[in-house]
Amino acid sequence: DFQSILLTIKSIVQKMDKFIIGDENTKLLGGILAIDSLTELLTVHKQESVLEFIKTVRARLCKERFMQVIAINNVGIFDSFTALISYFMDFIFDFRFEPEAMKRGVLLKQFRIRKSSGTASKNIWLFFEIQKELGLTVPESILNKIEDAYSSFFNSNKKNQKNDKEAKNEQSNS
């Protein structure tokens, strides 16, 4: 129920204050809370409770304490939930195994940034690996291909915009 969610959040926040600052009466401001994972929460709680948890955590931590909340969601397991969280979250990172490779028994990890409020995101799936000392990394060869693809896209868009401006100028001069 909602009351137990609030008590759990309050308890977590107090433990964070005590552990990081050394005093549960002094509030920690700023930072990042990572929830790994929403999919696991959904296996033990109802969807409505998990949504209330997300909304409450965001209200208590983002707005009161200026903390960013990042939650990991695995695509393809609870699809109706995945659609709902896009409304509540500022940033959404989706993770999956590449579907075609998985059919062949090969597990290739991918992620995408589906939503990033206030910044541009390229809703594309990227292969990644977890490296000791570095964490999540995207292979250099893949980054180069993406950069090439987007730079040609943006350059062609700039040319089109320039041509549109020139055409408008010619029309206004006529």
PDB file of C-alpha atoms in Angstrom:
ATOM      1  CA  ASP A   1       0.000   0.000   0.000  1.00  0.00           C
ATOM      2  CA  PHE A   2       0.949   3.645  -0.397  1.00  0.00           C
ATOM      3  CA  GLN A   3       1.686   4.198   3.301  1.00  0.00           C
ATOM      4  CA  SER A   4       4.272   1.416   3.384  1.00  0.00           C
ATOM      5  CA  ILE A   5       5.885   2.873   0.224  1.00  0.00           C
ATOM      6  CA  LEU A   6       6.270   6.247   1.959  1.00  0.00           C
ATOM      7  CA  LEU A   7       7.738   4.616   5.066  1.00  0.00           C
ATOM      8  CA  THR A   8      10.187   2.619   2.954  1.00  0.00           C
ATOM      9  CA  ILE A   9      11.332   5.737   1.082  1.00  0.00           C
ATOM     10  CA  LYS A  10      11.683   7.678   4.337  1.00  0.00           C
ATOM     11  CA  SER A  11      13.742   4.848   5.822  1.00  0.00           C
ATOM     12  CA  ILE A  12      16.000   4.628   2.746  1.00  0.00           C
ATOM     13  CA  VAL A  13      16.566   8.393   2.698  1.00  0.00           C
ATOM     14  CA  GLN A  14      17.382   8.483   6.423  1.00  0.00           C
ATOM     15  CA  LYS A  15      19.851   5.606   6.006  1.00  0.00           C
ATOM     16  CA  MET A  16      21.494   7.439   3.090  1.00  0.00           C
ATOM     17  CA  ASP A  17      21.803  10.611   5.189  1.00  0.00           C
ATOM     18  CA  LYS A  18      23.299   8.696   8.120  1.00  0.00           C
ATOM     19  CA  PHE A  19      25.690   6.661   5.961  1.00  0.00           C
ATOM     20  CA  ILE A  20      26.918   9.464   3.695  1.00  0.00           C
ATOM     21  CA  ILE A  21      26.784  12.478   6.012  1.00  0.00           C
ATOM     22  CA  GLY A  22      26.969  10.699   9.352  1.00  0.00           C
ATOM     23  CA  ASP A  23      23.856  12.437  10.685  1.00  0.00           C
ATOM     24  CA  GLU A  24      20.277  11.503   9.875  1.00  0.00           C
ATOM     25  CA  ASN A  25      19.095  14.987  10.906  1.00  0.00           C
ATOM     26  CA  THR A  26      21.152  16.659   8.136  1.00  0.00           C
ATOM     27  CA  LYS A  27      19.732  16.238   4.638  1.00  0.00           C
ATOM     28  CA  LEU A  28      21.858  15.061   1.749  1.00  0.00           C
ATOM     29  CA  LEU A  29      21.316  17.322  -1.281  1.00  0.00           C
ATOM     30  CA  GLY A  30      22.209  16.382  -4.849  1.00  0.00           C
ATOM     31  CA  GLY A  31      23.508  13.090  -6.166  1.00  0.00           C
ATOM     32  CA  ILE A  32      22.088  10.141  -8.057  1.00  0.00           C
ATOM     33  CA  LEU A  33      19.950   7.239  -6.903  1.00  0.00           C
ATOM     34  CA  ALA A  34      20.034   4.217  -9.252  1.00  0.00           C
ATOM     35  CA  ILE A  35      17.206   1.696  -9.030  1.00  0.00           C
ATOM     36  CA  ASP A  36      18.197  -1.700 -10.425  1.00  0.00           C
ATOM     37  CA  SER A  37      15.722  -2.738 -11.603  1.00  0.00           C
ATOM     38  CA  LEU A  38      12.099  -1.821 -12.184  1.00  0.00           C
ATOM     39  CA  THR A  39      11.618  -5.223 -13.786  1.00  0.00           C
ATOM     40  CA  GLU A  40      12.568  -6.955 -10.542  1.00  0.00           C
ATOM     41  CA  LEU A  41      10.237  -4.687  -8.549  1.00  0.00           C
ATOM     42  CA  LEU A  42       7.396  -5.684 -10.865  1.00  0.00           C
ATOM     43  CA  THR A  43       7.997  -9.372 -10.187  1.00  0.00           C
ATOM     44  CA  VAL A  44       7.178  -8.896  -6.497  1.00  0.00           C
ATOM     45  CA  HIS A  45       4.817  -5.876  -6.476  1.00  0.00           C
ATOM     46  CA  LYS A  46       1.749  -4.794  -8.415  1.00  0.00           C
ATOM     47  CA  GLN A  47       2.250  -2.321 -11.254  1.00  0.00           C
ATOM     48  CA  GLU A  48       0.245   0.374  -9.440  1.00  0.00           C
ATOM     49  CA  SER A  49       2.487   0.125  -6.357  1.00  0.00           C
ATOM     50  CA  VAL A  50       5.657   0.400  -8.439  1.00  0.00           C
ATOM     51  CA  LEU A  51       4.261   3.480 -10.234  1.00  0.00           C
ATOM     52  CA  GLU A  52       3.404   5.086  -6.880  1.00  0.00           C
ATOM     53  CA  PHE A  53       6.908   4.250  -5.672  1.00  0.00           C
ATOM     54  CA  ILE A  54       8.431   5.955  -8.740  1.00  0.00           C
ATOM     55  CA  LYS A  55       6.240   9.049  -8.382  1.00  0.00           C
ATOM     56  CA  THR A  56       6.969   9.336  -4.668  1.00  0.00           C
ATOM     57  CA  VAL A  57      10.715   8.800  -5.034  1.00  0.00           C
ATOM     58  CA  ARG A  58      10.803  11.472  -7.733  1.00  0.00           C
ATOM     59  CA  ALA A  59       8.801  13.895  -5.602  1.00  0.00           C
ATOM     60  CA  ARG A  60      10.839  13.303  -2.465  1.00  0.00           C
ATOM     61  CA  LEU A  61      14.303  13.060  -3.990  1.00  0.00           C
ATOM     62  CA  CYS A  62      14.212  15.074  -7.216  1.00  0.00           C
ATOM     63  CA  LYS A  63      12.164  17.982  -5.994  1.00  0.00           C
ATOM     64  CA  GLU A  64      13.057  18.104  -2.281  1.00  0.00           C
ATOM     65  CA  ARG A  65      16.700  17.041  -2.454  1.00  0.00           C
ATOM     66  CA  PHE A  66      17.745  17.868  -6.037  1.00  0.00           C
ATOM     67  CA  MET A  67      18.780  14.263  -6.692  1.00  0.00           C
ATOM     68  CA  GLN A  68      18.540  12.488 -10.035  1.00  0.00           C
ATOM     69  CA  VAL A  69      16.785   9.130 -10.008  1.00  0.00           C
ATOM     70  CA  ILE A  70      17.841   6.612 -12.630  1.00  0.00           C
ATOM     71  CA  ALA A  71      15.911   3.372 -12.996  1.00  0.00           C
ATOM     72  CA  ILE A  72      16.804   0.417 -15.172  1.00  0.00           C
ATOM     73  CA  ASN A  73      14.016  -1.161 -17.193  1.00  0.00           C
ATOM     74  CA  ASN A  74      14.307  -4.350 -19.243  1.00  0.00           C
ATOM     75  CA  VAL A  75      12.310  -4.152 -22.475  1.00  0.00           C
ATOM     76  CA  GLY A  76       9.975  -6.947 -23.541  1.00  0.00           C
ATOM     77  CA  ILE A  77       8.959  -8.210 -20.115  1.00  0.00           C
ATOM     78  CA  PHE A  78       6.327  -5.771 -18.807  1.00  0.00           C
ATOM     79  CA  ASP A  79       5.493  -3.799 -21.958  1.00  0.00           C
ATOM     80  CA  SER A  80       2.380  -2.053 -20.614  1.00  0.00           C
ATOM     81  CA  PHE A  81       4.442  -0.780 -17.677  1.00  0.00           C
ATOM     82  CA  THR A  82       7.216   0.353 -20.033  1.00  0.00           C
ATOM     83  CA  ALA A  83       4.706   2.536 -21.868  1.00  0.00           C
ATOM     84  CA  LEU A  84       3.431   4.084 -18.613  1.00  0.00           C
ATOM     85  CA  ILE A  85       6.789   5.037 -17.137  1.00  0.00           C
ATOM     86  CA  SER A  86       7.671   7.255 -20.094  1.00  0.00           C
ATOM     87  CA  TYR A  87       5.156   9.732 -18.701  1.00  0.00           C
ATOM     88  CA  PHE A  88       6.732   9.848 -15.229  1.00  0.00           C
ATOM     89  CA  MET A  89      10.458   9.725 -15.942  1.00  0.00           C
ATOM     90  CA  ASP A  90      12.808  12.420 -17.241  1.00  0.00           C
ATOM     91  CA  PHE A  91      15.335   9.909 -18.540  1.00  0.00           C
ATOM     92  CA  ILE A  92      14.665   6.374 -19.709  1.00  0.00           C
ATOM     93  CA  PHE A  93      17.399   3.873 -20.500  1.00  0.00           C
ATOM     94  CA  ASP A  94      16.138   0.604 -21.972  1.00  0.00           C
ATOM     95  CA  PHE A  95      18.162  -2.607 -21.946  1.00  0.00           C
ATOM     96  CA  ARG A  96      17.663  -5.788 -23.963  1.00  0.00           C
ATOM     97  CA  PHE A  97      19.421  -8.651 -25.683  1.00  0.00           C
ATOM     98  CA  GLU A  98      19.626  -8.207 -29.466  1.00  0.00           C
ATOM     99  CA  PRO A  99      16.538 -10.145 -30.686  1.00  0.00           C
ATOM    100  CA  GLU A 100      17.983 -11.795 -33.820  1.00  0.00           C
ATOM    101  CA  ALA A 101      21.144 -12.970 -32.058  1.00  0.00           C
ATOM    102  CA  MET A 102      19.072 -14.215 -29.113  1.00  0.00           C
ATOM    103  CA  LYS A 103      17.061 -16.456 -31.480  1.00  0.00           C
ATOM    104  CA  ARG A 104      20.384 -18.122 -32.305  1.00  0.00           C
ATOM    105  CA  GLY A 105      21.326 -18.526 -28.641  1.00  0.00           C
ATOM    106  CA  VAL A 106      23.783 -15.604 -28.537  1.00  0.00           C
ATOM    107  CA  LEU A 107      23.239 -12.938 -25.877  1.00  0.00           C
ATOM    108  CA  LEU A 108      24.457  -9.557 -27.151  1.00  0.00           C
ATOM    109  CA  LYS A 109      23.583  -6.734 -24.757  1.00  0.00           C
ATOM    110  CA  GLN A 110      22.080  -3.509 -26.089  1.00  0.00           C
ATOM    111  CA  PHE A 111      20.792  -0.275 -24.596  1.00  0.00           C
ATOM    112  CA  ARG A 112      19.148   2.880 -25.824  1.00  0.00           C
ATOM    113  CA  ILE A 113      18.264   6.233 -24.362  1.00  0.00           C
ATOM    114  CA  ARG A 114      14.576   6.380 -25.155  1.00  0.00           C
ATOM    115  CA  LYS A 115      13.879   9.653 -23.372  1.00  0.00           C
ATOM    116  CA  SER A 116      16.082  12.437 -22.056  1.00  0.00           C
ATOM    117  CA  SER A 117      14.181  15.558 -21.063  1.00  0.00           C
ATOM    118  CA  GLY A 118      15.925  18.784 -21.927  1.00  0.00           C
ATOM    119  CA  THR A 119      18.519  17.154 -24.190  1.00  0.00           C
ATOM    120  CA  ALA A 120      18.566  15.482 -27.570  1.00  0.00           C
ATOM    121  CA  SER A 121      18.591  11.701 -27.755  1.00  0.00           C
ATOM    122  CA  LYS A 122      18.909   9.355 -30.705  1.00  0.00           C
ATOM    123  CA  ASN A 123      16.464   6.564 -29.917  1.00  0.00           C
ATOM    124  CA  ILE A 124      18.742   3.819 -31.332  1.00  0.00           C
ATOM    125  CA  TRP A 125      19.924   0.523 -29.856  1.00  0.00           C
ATOM    126  CA  LEU A 126      23.667   0.333 -29.108  1.00  0.00           C
ATOM    127  CA  PHE A 127      25.734  -2.715 -28.273  1.00  0.00           C
ATOM    128  CA  PHE A 128      27.644  -2.438 -25.020  1.00  0.00           C
ATOM    129  CA  GLU A 129      29.834  -4.335 -22.652  1.00  0.00           C
ATOM    130  CA  ILE A 130      30.643  -3.946 -18.999  1.00  0.00           C
ATOM    131  CA  GLN A 131      34.366  -3.479 -18.398  1.00  0.00           C
ATOM    132  CA  LYS A 132      36.069  -3.673 -15.046  1.00  0.00           C
ATOM    133  CA  GLU A 133      37.113  -0.185 -13.885  1.00  0.00           C
ATOM    134  CA  LEU A 134      35.151   1.486 -16.744  1.00  0.00           C
ATOM    135  CA  GLY A 135      31.596   0.211 -16.367  1.00  0.00           C
ATOM    136  CA  LEU A 136      29.263   0.356 -19.377  1.00  0.00           C
ATOM    137  CA  THR A 137      31.196   1.008 -22.592  1.00  0.00           C
ATOM    138  CA  VAL A 138      30.208   1.153 -26.250  1.00  0.00           C
ATOM    139  CA  PRO A 139      32.813  -0.281 -28.654  1.00  0.00           C
ATOM    140  CA  GLU A 140      34.732   2.439 -30.511  1.00  0.00           C
ATOM    141  CA  SER A 141      33.904   0.965 -33.938  1.00  0.00           C
ATOM    142  CA  ILE A 142      30.173   1.321 -33.243  1.00  0.00           C
ATOM    143  CA  LEU A 143      30.560   4.903 -32.005  1.00  0.00           C
ATOM    144  CA  ASN A 144      32.450   5.809 -35.192  1.00  0.00           C
ATOM    145  CA  LYS A 145      29.697   4.344 -37.405  1.00  0.00           C
ATOM    146  CA  ILE A 146      27.016   6.230 -35.497  1.00  0.00           C
ATOM    147  CA  GLU A 147      28.964   9.472 -35.684  1.00  0.00           C
ATOM    148  CA  ASP A 148      29.414   9.045 -39.453  1.00  0.00           C
ATOM    149  CA  ALA A 149      25.730   8.265 -39.983  1.00  0.00           C
ATOM    150  CA  TYR A 150      24.507  11.234 -37.953  1.00  0.00           C
ATOM    151  CA  SER A 151      27.017  13.720 -39.290  1.00  0.00           C
ATOM    152  CA  SER A 152      25.914  12.982 -42.873  1.00  0.00           C
ATOM    153  CA  PHE A 153      22.273  13.262 -41.762  1.00  0.00           C
ATOM    154  CA  PHE A 154      22.830  16.619 -40.065  1.00  0.00           C
ATOM    155  CA  ASN A 155      24.918  17.953 -42.949  1.00  0.00           C
ATOM    156  CA  SER A 156      22.195  17.085 -45.461  1.00  0.00           C
ATOM    157  CA  ASN A 157      19.606  18.752 -43.206  1.00  0.00           C
ATOM    158  CA  LYS A 158      21.734  21.916 -43.031  1.00  0.00           C
ATOM    159  CA  LYS A 159      21.972  21.979 -46.834  1.00  0.00           C
ATOM    160  CA  ASN A 160      18.187  21.574 -47.132  1.00  0.00           C
ATOM    161  CA  GLN A 161      17.593  24.387 -44.635  1.00  0.00           C
ATOM    162  CA  LYS A 162      20.003  26.638 -46.520  1.00  0.00           C
ATOM    163  CA  ASN A 163      18.272  25.879 -49.833  1.00  0.00           C
ATOM    164  CA  ASP A 164      14.865  26.587 -48.225  1.00  0.00           C
ATOM    165  CA  LYS A 165      16.104  29.975 -46.942  1.00  0.00           C
ATOM    166  CA  GLU A 166      17.515  30.887 -50.345  1.00  0.00           C
ATOM    167  CA  ALA A 167      14.223  29.938 -52.046  1.00  0.00           C
ATOM    168  CA  LYS A 168      12.232  32.063 -49.559  1.00  0.00           C
ATOM    169  CA  ASN A 169      14.578  35.001 -50.110  1.00  0.00           C
ATOM    170  CA  GLU A 170      14.138  34.712 -53.896  1.00  0.00           C
ATOM    171  CA  GLN A 171      10.350  34.633 -53.515  1.00  0.00           C
ATOM    172  CA  SER A 172      10.321  37.709 -51.262  1.00  0.00           C
ATOM    173  CA  ASN A 173      12.616  39.572 -53.668  1.00  0.00           C
ATOM    174  CA  SER A 174      10.315  38.824 -56.635  1.00  0.00           C
TER     175      SER A 174
END
